[in-house]
Tab-separated table of C-alpha atoms and ligand atoms in Angstrom:
chain	number	residue	atom	x	y	z
F	30	MET	CA	-24.693	9.356	2.769
F	31	SER	CA	-26.199	6.237	1.183
F	32	ILE	CA	-24.819	4.055	-1.576
F	33	ASP	CA	-26.501	1.373	-3.705
F	34	ALA	CA	-25.102	-1.807	-2.154
F	35	ASP	CA	-26.851	-4.102	-4.663
F	36	ARG	CA	-25.398	-2.214	-7.622
F	37	LEU	CA	-21.914	-2.367	-6.068
F	38	TRP	CA	-22.188	-6.134	-5.610
F	39	ARG	CA	-23.632	-6.714	-9.095
F	40	ARG	CA	-20.722	-4.823	-10.599
F	41	THR	CA	-18.193	-6.646	-8.422
F	42	GLU	CA	-19.535	-9.995	-9.586
F	43	ALA	CA	-19.655	-8.877	-13.216
F	44	LEU	CA	-16.084	-7.554	-13.347
F	45	SER	CA	-14.631	-10.500	-11.420
F	46	LYS	CA	-16.174	-12.799	-14.017
F	47	ILE	CA	-14.172	-11.163	-16.781
F	48	THR	CA	-11.433	-13.713	-16.169
F	49	ASP	CA	-9.323	-16.195	-18.090
F	50	PRO	CA	-11.837	-19.067	-18.012
F	51	ASP	CA	-9.320	-21.804	-17.285
F	52	ARG	CA	-7.759	-20.073	-14.240
F	53	PRO	CA	-10.133	-17.863	-12.305
F	54	TRP	CA	-9.714	-15.058	-11.214
F	55	THR	CA	-7.142	-13.889	-13.681
F	56	ARG	CA	-7.054	-10.596	-15.558
F	57	ARG	CA	-3.348	-9.930	-16.026
F	58	SER	CA	-2.265	-6.438	-16.992
F	59	PHE	CA	-1.271	-5.863	-20.637
F	60	THR	CA	-3.432	-8.717	-21.977
F	61	PRO	CA	-6.573	-8.689	-24.140
F	62	ARG	CA	-8.481	-9.925	-21.041
F	63	PHE	CA	-7.353	-6.856	-19.110
F	64	LEU	CA	-8.561	-4.612	-21.947
F	65	GLU	CA	-11.901	-6.448	-21.915
F	66	GLY	CA	-12.276	-5.588	-18.214
F	67	ARG	CA	-11.206	-2.005	-18.889
F	68	LYS	CA	-13.753	-1.627	-21.690
F	69	TRP	CA	-16.511	-2.789	-19.359
F	70	LEU	CA	-15.303	-0.465	-16.591
F	71	ALA	CA	-14.999	2.554	-18.888
F	72	ALA	CA	-18.600	2.004	-20.061
F	73	GLU	CA	-19.773	1.854	-16.413
F	74	PHE	CA	-17.812	5.022	-15.524
F	75	HIS	CA	-19.304	6.795	-18.525
F	76	ALA	CA	-22.881	5.634	-17.883
F	77	ALA	CA	-22.574	6.787	-14.255
F	78	GLY	CA	-21.929	10.322	-15.515
F	79	LEU	CA	-18.150	10.536	-14.993
F	80	GLU	CA	-15.937	12.323	-17.525
F	81	THR	CA	-13.926	9.258	-18.509
F	82	THR	CA	-10.411	9.224	-19.980
F	83	ILE	CA	-7.245	7.138	-20.096
F	84	ASP	CA	-4.294	9.253	-19.024
F	85	ALA	CA	-0.806	9.113	-20.543
F	86	GLY	CA	0.261	6.472	-18.014
F	87	GLY	CA	-2.594	4.158	-18.987
F	88	ASN	CA	-4.754	4.823	-15.904
F	89	LEU	CA	-8.528	4.846	-16.406
F	90	VAL	CA	-9.842	8.014	-14.758
F	91	GLY	CA	-13.465	9.032	-14.123
F	92	ARG	CA	-13.871	12.650	-13.066
F	93	LEU	CA	-16.681	14.476	-11.325
F	94	ALA	CA	-16.091	18.231	-11.382
F	95	GLY	CA	-16.329	20.013	-8.026
F	96	ALA	CA	-17.998	23.338	-7.276
F	97	ASP	CA	-14.698	25.108	-6.542
F	98	PRO	CA	-12.206	24.681	-9.408
F	99	SER	CA	-9.435	26.243	-7.327
F	100	LEU	CA	-9.352	23.217	-4.993
F	101	LYS	CA	-7.101	20.198	-5.536
F	102	PRO	CA	-8.905	16.959	-6.403
F	103	ILE	CA	-9.835	14.167	-4.006
F	104	MET	CA	-8.795	10.853	-5.569
F	105	ILE	CA	-10.288	7.417	-4.854
F	106	GLY	CA	-9.881	4.017	-6.539
F	107	SER	CA	-7.563	1.020	-6.830
F	108	HIS	CA	-6.626	-1.399	-9.667
F	109	SER	CA	-8.400	-3.871	-11.958
F	110	ASP	CA	-5.438	-6.115	-12.860
F	111	THR	CA	-4.882	-9.321	-10.892
F	112	VAL	CA	-2.134	-11.743	-9.962
F	113	PRO	CA	-2.364	-15.089	-11.804
F	114	SER	CA	-5.270	-17.155	-10.395
F	115	GLY	CA	-6.061	-14.616	-7.673
F	116	GLY	CA	-7.602	-11.206	-7.324
F	117	ARG	CA	-11.325	-11.845	-7.340
F	118	TYR	CA	-11.674	-8.737	-5.126
F	119	ASP	CA	-8.043	-7.570	-4.711
F	120	GLY	CA	-8.164	-4.345	-6.623
F	121	ILE	CA	-11.587	-4.257	-8.211
F	122	LEU	CA	-13.366	-3.608	-4.925
F	123	GLY	CA	-11.598	-0.259	-4.526
F	124	VAL	CA	-12.302	0.804	-8.108
F	125	LEU	CA	-15.967	-0.190	-7.932
F	126	ALA	CA	-16.445	1.294	-4.447
F	127	GLY	CA	-14.981	4.517	-5.875
F	128	LEU	CA	-17.376	4.393	-8.821
F	129	GLU	CA	-20.323	3.670	-6.511
F	130	VAL	CA	-19.454	6.596	-4.257
F	131	ALA	CA	-19.063	9.035	-7.178
F	132	GLN	CA	-22.325	7.833	-8.754
F	133	SER	CA	-24.154	8.157	-5.424
F	134	PHE	CA	-23.017	11.777	-5.106
F	135	ILE	CA	-24.248	12.430	-8.669
F	136	GLU	CA	-27.626	10.778	-8.074
F	137	ARG	CA	-28.230	12.673	-4.838
F	138	GLY	CA	-27.350	15.941	-6.548
F	139	ASP	CA	-24.833	16.379	-3.745
F	140	ARG	CA	-22.198	18.682	-5.240
F	141	LEU	CA	-18.759	18.348	-3.695
F	142	ARG	CA	-16.474	21.362	-3.407
F	143	HIS	CA	-13.488	19.338	-4.597
F	144	SER	CA	-13.393	17.463	-7.875
F	145	LEU	CA	-13.605	13.731	-7.285
F	146	GLU	CA	-11.426	11.473	-9.461
F	147	VAL	CA	-11.961	7.705	-9.575
F	148	TYR	CA	-8.814	5.814	-10.640
F	149	ASP	CA	-8.226	2.365	-12.015
F	150	PHE	CA	-4.420	2.422	-11.807
F	151	LEU	CA	-2.554	0.495	-14.496
F	152	ALA	CA	-0.778	-2.706	-13.398
F	153	GLU	CA	-0.592	-2.487	-9.615
F	154	GLU	CA	0.435	-6.153	-9.390
F	155	PRO	CA	3.922	-7.189	-10.547
F	156	SER	CA	3.561	-7.326	-14.339
F	157	GLU	CA	5.362	-9.544	-16.851
F	158	PHE	CA	7.774	-6.602	-17.287
F	159	GLY	CA	8.949	-7.208	-13.715
F	160	LEU	CA	7.479	-3.947	-12.392
F	161	SER	CA	4.405	-3.171	-10.261
F	162	CYS	CA	2.378	0.026	-9.649
F	163	ILE	CA	3.072	1.260	-13.168
F	164	GLY	CA	0.194	3.755	-13.438
F	165	SER	CA	0.762	5.237	-9.993
F	166	ARG	CA	4.506	5.522	-10.636
F	167	ALA	CA	3.621	7.464	-13.801
F	168	LEU	CA	1.282	9.712	-11.808
F	169	ALA	CA	4.078	10.501	-9.349
F	170	GLY	CA	6.578	11.072	-12.181
F	171	VAL	CA	8.874	8.224	-11.158
F	172	LEU	CA	8.450	5.935	-14.174
F	173	SER	CA	11.934	6.271	-15.637
F	174	ASN	CA	13.053	5.781	-19.253
F	175	GLU	CA	14.988	2.764	-18.041
F	176	MET	CA	11.747	1.274	-16.720
F	177	LEU	CA	9.974	2.037	-20.020
F	178	GLU	CA	12.600	-0.097	-21.760
F	179	MET	CA	12.009	-3.133	-19.507
F	180	LYS	CA	10.991	-6.129	-21.625
F	181	ARG	CA	8.597	-8.949	-20.920
F	182	PRO	CA	9.525	-12.477	-22.084
F	183	ASP	CA	7.932	-12.044	-25.545
F	184	GLY	CA	10.098	-8.960	-26.206
F	185	MET	CA	7.423	-6.266	-25.770
F	186	THR	CA	8.772	-3.193	-23.964
F	187	LEU	CA	6.866	-1.480	-21.172
F	188	ARG	CA	6.657	1.571	-23.426
F	189	GLU	CA	4.742	-0.547	-25.946
F	190	GLY	CA	2.695	-2.094	-23.139
F	191	ILE	CA	1.502	1.322	-21.941
F	192	GLN	CA	0.465	2.114	-25.518
F	193	PHE	CA	-1.376	-1.209	-25.676
F	194	ALA	CA	-3.295	-0.150	-22.539
F	195	GLY	CA	-4.304	3.130	-24.213
F	196	GLY	CA	-1.638	5.349	-22.639
F	197	ARG	CA	0.846	7.726	-24.271
F	198	PRO	CA	4.288	6.875	-22.914
F	199	ASP	CA	5.882	9.791	-24.786
F	200	SER	CA	3.641	12.278	-22.961
F	201	LEU	CA	4.100	11.113	-19.374
F	202	ALA	CA	5.182	14.602	-18.330
F	203	SER	CA	1.639	15.816	-19.118
F	204	MET	CA	0.075	13.696	-16.373
F	205	ARG	CA	2.766	13.990	-13.739
F	206	ARG	CA	1.482	15.355	-10.451
F	207	ALA	CA	3.759	17.430	-8.277
F	208	ALA	CA	4.130	17.084	-4.504
F	209	ASP	CA	1.126	18.523	-2.669
F	210	SER	CA	-1.056	18.592	-5.803
F	211	ILE	CA	-3.963	16.467	-4.538
F	212	ALA	CA	-6.240	17.066	-1.555
F	213	ALA	CA	-6.224	13.357	-0.585
F	214	TYR	CA	-6.276	9.797	-1.944
F	215	VAL	CA	-8.419	7.123	-0.274
F	216	GLU	CA	-8.524	3.453	-1.315
F	217	VAL	CA	-10.848	0.670	-0.166
F	218	HIS	CA	-9.197	-2.779	-0.208
F	219	ILE	CA	-9.622	-6.230	1.286
F	220	GLU	CA	-7.254	-6.733	4.224
F	221	GLN	CA	-5.500	-9.785	2.725
F	222	GLY	CA	-4.728	-10.903	6.291
F	223	ARG	CA	-6.624	-12.233	9.313
F	224	VAL	CA	-6.527	-9.414	11.864
F	225	LEU	CA	-9.989	-7.923	11.242
F	226	GLU	CA	-11.696	-11.296	10.888
F	227	ASN	CA	-10.069	-12.739	14.034
F	228	GLU	CA	-11.085	-9.721	16.083
F	229	GLY	CA	-14.571	-9.373	14.551
F	230	ILE	CA	-13.859	-5.796	13.396
F	231	ALA	CA	-15.631	-4.293	10.399
F	232	ILE	CA	-13.145	-1.676	9.194
F	233	GLY	CA	-9.364	-1.382	9.294
F	234	VAL	CA	-7.783	2.062	9.301
F	235	VAL	CA	-4.384	1.582	7.680
F	236	THR	CA	-1.528	3.366	9.431
F	237	ASP	CA	1.268	2.550	6.987
F	238	ILE	CA	2.191	0.372	4.025
F	239	VAL	CA	5.239	-1.908	4.271
F	240	GLY	CA	8.433	-1.298	2.331
F	241	ILE	CA	9.106	-3.840	-0.422
F	242	ARG	CA	12.459	-4.769	-1.949
F	243	ARG	CA	12.878	-7.219	-4.816
F	244	GLU	CA	16.216	-8.659	-5.899
F	245	ARG	CA	17.258	-11.027	-8.660
F	246	ILE	CA	19.623	-13.667	-7.279
F	247	THR	CA	21.520	-15.773	-9.805
F	248	VAL	CA	23.168	-19.028	-8.755
F	249	SER	CA	25.654	-20.240	-11.369
F	250	GLY	CA	26.851	-23.811	-11.635
F	251	ARG	CA	27.359	-26.088	-14.604
F	252	ALA	CA	24.801	-27.926	-16.737
F	253	ASP	CA	25.718	-31.585	-17.165
F	254	HIS	CA	24.252	-34.935	-18.114
F	255	ALA	CA	21.977	-36.097	-15.266
F	256	GLY	CA	22.869	-39.733	-15.750
F	257	ALA	CA	26.548	-39.658	-16.571
F	258	THR	CA	27.768	-37.030	-14.047
F	259	PRO	CA	28.686	-38.536	-10.647
F	260	MET	CA	27.338	-36.629	-7.645
F	261	PRO	CA	30.739	-35.395	-6.369
F	262	LEU	CA	31.468	-33.738	-9.737
F	263	ARG	CA	28.274	-31.720	-9.995
F	264	ALA	CA	27.797	-27.970	-9.672
F	265	ASP	CA	24.010	-28.054	-9.299
F	266	ALA	CA	22.628	-24.505	-9.216
F	267	LEU	CA	19.255	-25.636	-7.886
F	268	VAL	CA	20.871	-27.233	-4.843
F	269	GLY	CA	22.475	-23.858	-4.094
F	270	ALA	CA	19.116	-22.144	-4.624
F	271	ALA	CA	17.538	-24.537	-2.114
F	272	LYS	CA	20.151	-23.518	0.495
F	273	LEU	CA	19.350	-19.838	-0.067
F	274	ILE	CA	15.616	-20.476	0.171
F	275	GLU	CA	15.931	-22.401	3.413
F	276	ALA	CA	18.246	-19.812	4.973
F	277	ALA	CA	15.918	-16.939	3.991
F	278	HIS	CA	12.969	-18.796	5.469
F	279	GLU	CA	14.784	-19.348	8.764
F	280	ARG	CA	16.090	-15.790	9.002
F	281	ALA	CA	12.723	-14.207	8.232
F	282	SER	CA	10.921	-16.600	10.601
F	283	ALA	CA	13.196	-15.403	13.395
F	284	ARG	CA	11.942	-11.849	12.750
F	285	SER	CA	8.279	-12.623	12.251
F	286	ASN	CA	7.069	-11.243	15.587
F	287	GLY	CA	7.120	-7.781	17.085
F	288	PRO	CA	5.783	-4.460	15.884
F	289	GLN	CA	7.682	-4.462	12.569
F	290	PRO	CA	7.765	-8.084	11.394
F	291	LEU	CA	9.740	-9.014	8.303
F	292	VAL	CA	8.699	-11.505	5.637
F	293	ALA	CA	10.842	-12.921	2.842
F	294	THR	CA	9.630	-14.884	-0.173
F	295	PHE	CA	11.210	-16.569	-3.164
F	296	GLY	CA	8.064	-16.485	-5.313
F	297	ARG	CA	9.677	-17.005	-8.685
F	298	ILE	CA	12.451	-19.262	-9.912
F	299	GLU	CA	13.741	-20.073	-13.377
F	300	ILE	CA	16.263	-22.810	-13.939
F	301	SER	CA	18.127	-23.774	-17.020
F	302	PRO	CA	18.298	-25.968	-18.954
F	303	ASN	CA	15.098	-26.978	-16.999
F	304	ALA	CA	15.148	-30.525	-18.326
F	305	ALA	CA	14.472	-33.791	-16.479
F	306	ASN	CA	17.784	-35.256	-17.591
F	307	ALA	CA	20.090	-32.261	-17.066
F	308	VAL	CA	21.835	-31.006	-13.920
F	309	PRO	CA	20.617	-27.394	-13.473
F	310	GLY	CA	23.385	-25.063	-14.609
F	311	GLU	CA	21.771	-21.806	-13.526
F	312	ALA	CA	18.963	-20.752	-11.205
F	313	VAL	CA	17.549	-17.231	-11.249
F	314	LEU	CA	15.414	-16.452	-8.206
F	315	THR	CA	13.358	-13.428	-7.248
F	316	LEU	CA	13.691	-12.571	-3.577
F	317	GLU	CA	11.041	-10.262	-2.128
F	318	VAL	CA	11.461	-8.794	1.363
F	319	ARG	CA	8.829	-6.725	3.179
F	320	SER	CA	8.726	-4.889	6.490
F	321	GLY	CA	7.828	-1.567	8.030
F	322	ASN	CA	11.516	-1.453	9.101
F	323	GLU	CA	13.356	0.122	6.180
F	324	ALA	CA	16.862	-0.747	7.421
F	325	ALA	CA	15.917	-4.424	7.817
F	326	VAL	CA	14.396	-4.567	4.311
F	327	LYS	CA	17.546	-3.050	2.814
F	328	ALA	CA	19.997	-5.311	4.633
F	329	PHE	CA	18.293	-8.719	4.308
F	330	GLY	CA	19.227	-9.804	0.765
F	331	ASP	CA	22.832	-8.584	0.919
F	332	ALA	CA	23.468	-10.369	4.216
F	333	LEU	CA	21.856	-13.557	2.928
F	334	VAL	CA	24.011	-13.680	-0.205
F	335	ARG	CA	27.214	-12.628	1.567
F	336	GLU	CA	26.862	-15.149	4.368
F	337	LEU	CA	25.910	-18.074	2.099
F	338	THR	CA	28.609	-17.420	-0.514
F	339	PRO	CA	31.210	-19.692	1.189
F	340	ALA	CA	28.740	-22.599	1.513
F	341	LEU	CA	27.776	-22.259	-2.151
F	342	ALA	CA	31.441	-22.014	-3.196
F	343	GLU	CA	32.012	-25.379	-1.531
F	344	LEU	CA	29.387	-26.727	-3.927
F	345	ARG	CA	31.333	-25.107	-6.827
F	346	LEU	CA	28.607	-22.505	-7.225
F	347	GLY	CA	28.775	-18.762	-7.750
F	348	VAL	CA	26.070	-16.402	-6.532
F	349	ARG	CA	25.320	-12.765	-7.319
F	350	SER	CA	22.425	-10.453	-6.648
F	351	GLU	CA	21.053	-7.352	-8.389
F	352	PRO	CA	18.289	-5.072	-7.132
F	353	ILE	CA	15.036	-5.051	-9.128
F	354	SER	CA	13.028	-2.526	-7.123
F	355	HIS	CA	12.941	-0.914	-3.718
F	356	VAL	CA	9.999	0.968	-2.279
F	357	PRO	CA	10.373	2.306	1.278
F	358	PRO	CA	7.553	2.018	3.850
F	359	THR	CA	4.872	4.713	3.468
F	360	ALA	CA	2.855	6.341	6.233
F	361	CYS	CA	-0.820	7.148	5.813
F	362	ALA	CA	-1.715	10.757	6.666
F	363	PRO	CA	-3.142	11.266	10.188
F	364	ALA	CA	-5.866	13.619	8.846
F	365	VAL	CA	-7.092	10.973	6.392
F	366	CYS	CA	-6.896	8.185	9.010
F	367	SER	CA	-8.907	10.257	11.417
F	368	ALA	CA	-11.552	11.044	8.745
F	369	ILE	CA	-11.871	7.294	8.044
F	370	ALA	CA	-12.233	6.470	11.754
F	371	THR	CA	-14.813	9.226	12.243
F	372	ALA	CA	-16.723	8.098	9.142
F	373	ALA	CA	-16.842	4.475	10.334
F	374	ALA	CA	-17.917	5.493	13.840
F	375	SER	CA	-20.740	7.628	12.434
F	376	LEU	CA	-21.988	4.512	10.610
F	377	GLY	CA	-21.793	2.396	13.778
F	378	LEU	CA	-18.934	0.280	12.414
F	379	SER	CA	-16.105	-0.996	14.632
F	380	THR	CA	-12.547	-0.034	13.637
F	381	ARG	CA	-8.934	-0.700	14.511
F	382	GLU	CA	-5.695	0.651	13.174
F	383	LEU	CA	-3.353	-1.777	11.397
F	384	PRO	CA	-0.410	-1.707	9.004
F	385	SER	CA	-0.697	-3.092	5.470
F	386	GLY	CA	1.615	-6.002	4.682
F	387	ALA	CA	0.560	-5.732	1.046
F	388	GLY	CA	1.848	-3.077	-1.312
F	389	HIS	CA	-0.563	-0.590	-2.870
F	390	ASP	CA	-0.594	2.271	-5.373
F	391	GLY	CA	-0.943	4.637	-2.395
F	392	VAL	CA	2.819	4.297	-1.881
F	393	PHE	CA	3.386	6.294	-5.072
F	394	VAL	CA	0.298	8.488	-4.820
F	395	ALA	CA	1.646	9.583	-1.397
F	396	ARG	CA	4.329	11.542	-3.262
F	397	THR	CA	1.554	13.824	-4.522
F	398	GLY	CA	-0.435	14.344	-1.303
F	399	PRO	CA	-1.977	12.732	1.807
F	400	ILE	CA	-3.251	9.152	1.512
F	401	GLY	CA	-5.363	6.750	3.544
F	402	MET	CA	-6.720	3.214	3.171
F	403	ILE	CA	-9.909	1.515	4.326
F	404	PHE	CA	-9.612	-2.262	4.844
F	405	ILE	CA	-12.504	-4.706	5.052
F	406	PRO	CA	-12.093	-8.312	6.260
F	407	CYS	CA	-11.749	-11.192	3.789
F	408	LEU	CA	-12.470	-14.850	4.509
F	409	ASP	CA	-9.650	-16.569	6.434
F	410	GLY	CA	-7.401	-13.703	5.327
F	411	ARG	CA	-6.889	-15.511	2.014
F	412	SER	CA	-5.737	-13.421	-0.953
F	413	HIS	CA	-3.623	-13.818	-4.109
F	414	ALA	CA	-5.355	-17.198	-4.270
F	415	PRO	CA	-8.539	-18.417	-5.995
F	416	GLU	CA	-10.267	-18.783	-2.589
F	417	GLU	CA	-10.292	-15.009	-1.936
F	418	SER	CA	-13.810	-14.295	-0.631
F	419	ILE	CA	-15.866	-11.450	0.879
F	420	GLU	CA	-19.549	-10.949	1.723
F	421	PRO	CA	-21.671	-8.311	-0.033
F	422	HIS	CA	-22.307	-6.492	3.263
F	423	GLN	CA	-18.552	-6.156	3.830
F	424	ALA	CA	-18.080	-4.606	0.388
F	425	ALA	CA	-20.952	-2.231	1.150
F	426	ASP	CA	-19.407	-1.275	4.530
F	427	GLY	CA	-16.186	-0.324	2.745
F	428	ALA	CA	-18.026	1.798	0.181
F	429	ARG	CA	-20.172	3.515	2.841
F	430	VAL	CA	-17.108	4.417	4.875
F	431	LEU	CA	-15.437	5.699	1.708
F	432	ALA	CA	-18.467	7.877	0.875
F	433	GLU	CA	-18.579	9.366	4.357
F	434	THR	CA	-14.792	9.866	4.396
F	435	VAL	CA	-14.970	11.744	1.084
F	436	ARG	CA	-17.796	13.886	2.463
F	437	LEU	CA	-15.770	14.725	5.596
F	438	LEU	CA	-12.572	15.458	3.651
F	439	ASP	CA	-14.498	17.586	1.173
F	440	ALA	CA	-15.905	19.652	4.042
F	441	THR	CA	-12.627	20.049	5.916
F	442	LEU	CA	-9.754	20.141	3.436
F	443	GLY	CA	-8.702	23.306	1.661
O	518	GLV	C1	0.247	-6.358	-4.136
O	518	GLV	O1	-0.797	-6.948	-4.092
O	518	GLV	C2	1.338	-6.794	-3.341
O	518	GLV	O2	1.279	-6.659	-2.119
O	518	GLV	O3	2.276	-7.355	-3.929
O	519	MN	MN1	-2.542	-7.861	-4.936
O	520	MN	MN1	-4.422	-4.805	-4.535
């Protein structure tokens, strides 16, 4: 099964260049730039011969009807939104590899038994609403009314955001997929780590996707004049935040080895009044914890806050934590993993199994049927950074393995 590697690379370059010019490679969900990328993608889907729609959850879907309408669809794809200043390939590679594979089947006149659906899921990265994987949550029917009312800083609700992206938030029930309603979902993605590159391996077969928990931790002190308040009288919330950050770093570092390592990150912090001449009165931090060990993910934030409360009280600070989101670890389906490994071997490509430390839409799609992921190496394992880099032949390897995997699954799945 051949694909057009030049076309795949041309498209990858073209879509990556639809970026905020002052901070490449940025195409944040729910922005005019995101819609510009979507418009380009929809035109490419359409020109390739896919029946192209935006579903109620705001996902862009390109469909190729299969020969047997009684069979469940095979889904492929990824996401076209990015983190700020990152995501040159994180996301778009899987969407464009999916498009390339579907178009190659069309051009060869190779009719699949199953329908093939190419997805660009809405807002896989954490959005300004504070939620990630919005389109795939909608697909799985787990986008709650409470989530639809989440607001971004300018006051827009997620409900309005989905409308902005072309979705119909009042008709989410129409797109919801039940358990066991898809034949399989397969996503190509850059590894975002160094395992494949270090070992000189072409293709990663993902065994499972880590669990991710996010919590909002608020440290409360007292805002005061930065010049007139003596040090012993201060209740500096940022000093308390620094203690939490250091303790989280130490605790996670102690668990960073072994088969189920844990990582913890404070990636976002807001302080108020946030002025050079004011003692910080409040610090609101987002703690994110990831591991394949569900119990460890669940326990980390609570233990951190509980055990640091006395030290912060000595600094006249209060601390409280509220959960933002919790997604348990997700296993890839053995049948899909084995199809990926067989596909890669038939193309002469080396493989190894590995877990994904990054989150992906597959976590939610897995509620609707078996999933699998194909990783390709990326330079120095860098990702979520402007330096993210891959070679055209690596993108092509991912798409070829995807094409062959789809062919195998189409032949073997009911
Ligand atoms: C998505 O890229 C994530 O791992 O947060
Ligand atoms: Mn990402
Ligand atoms: Mn991604």
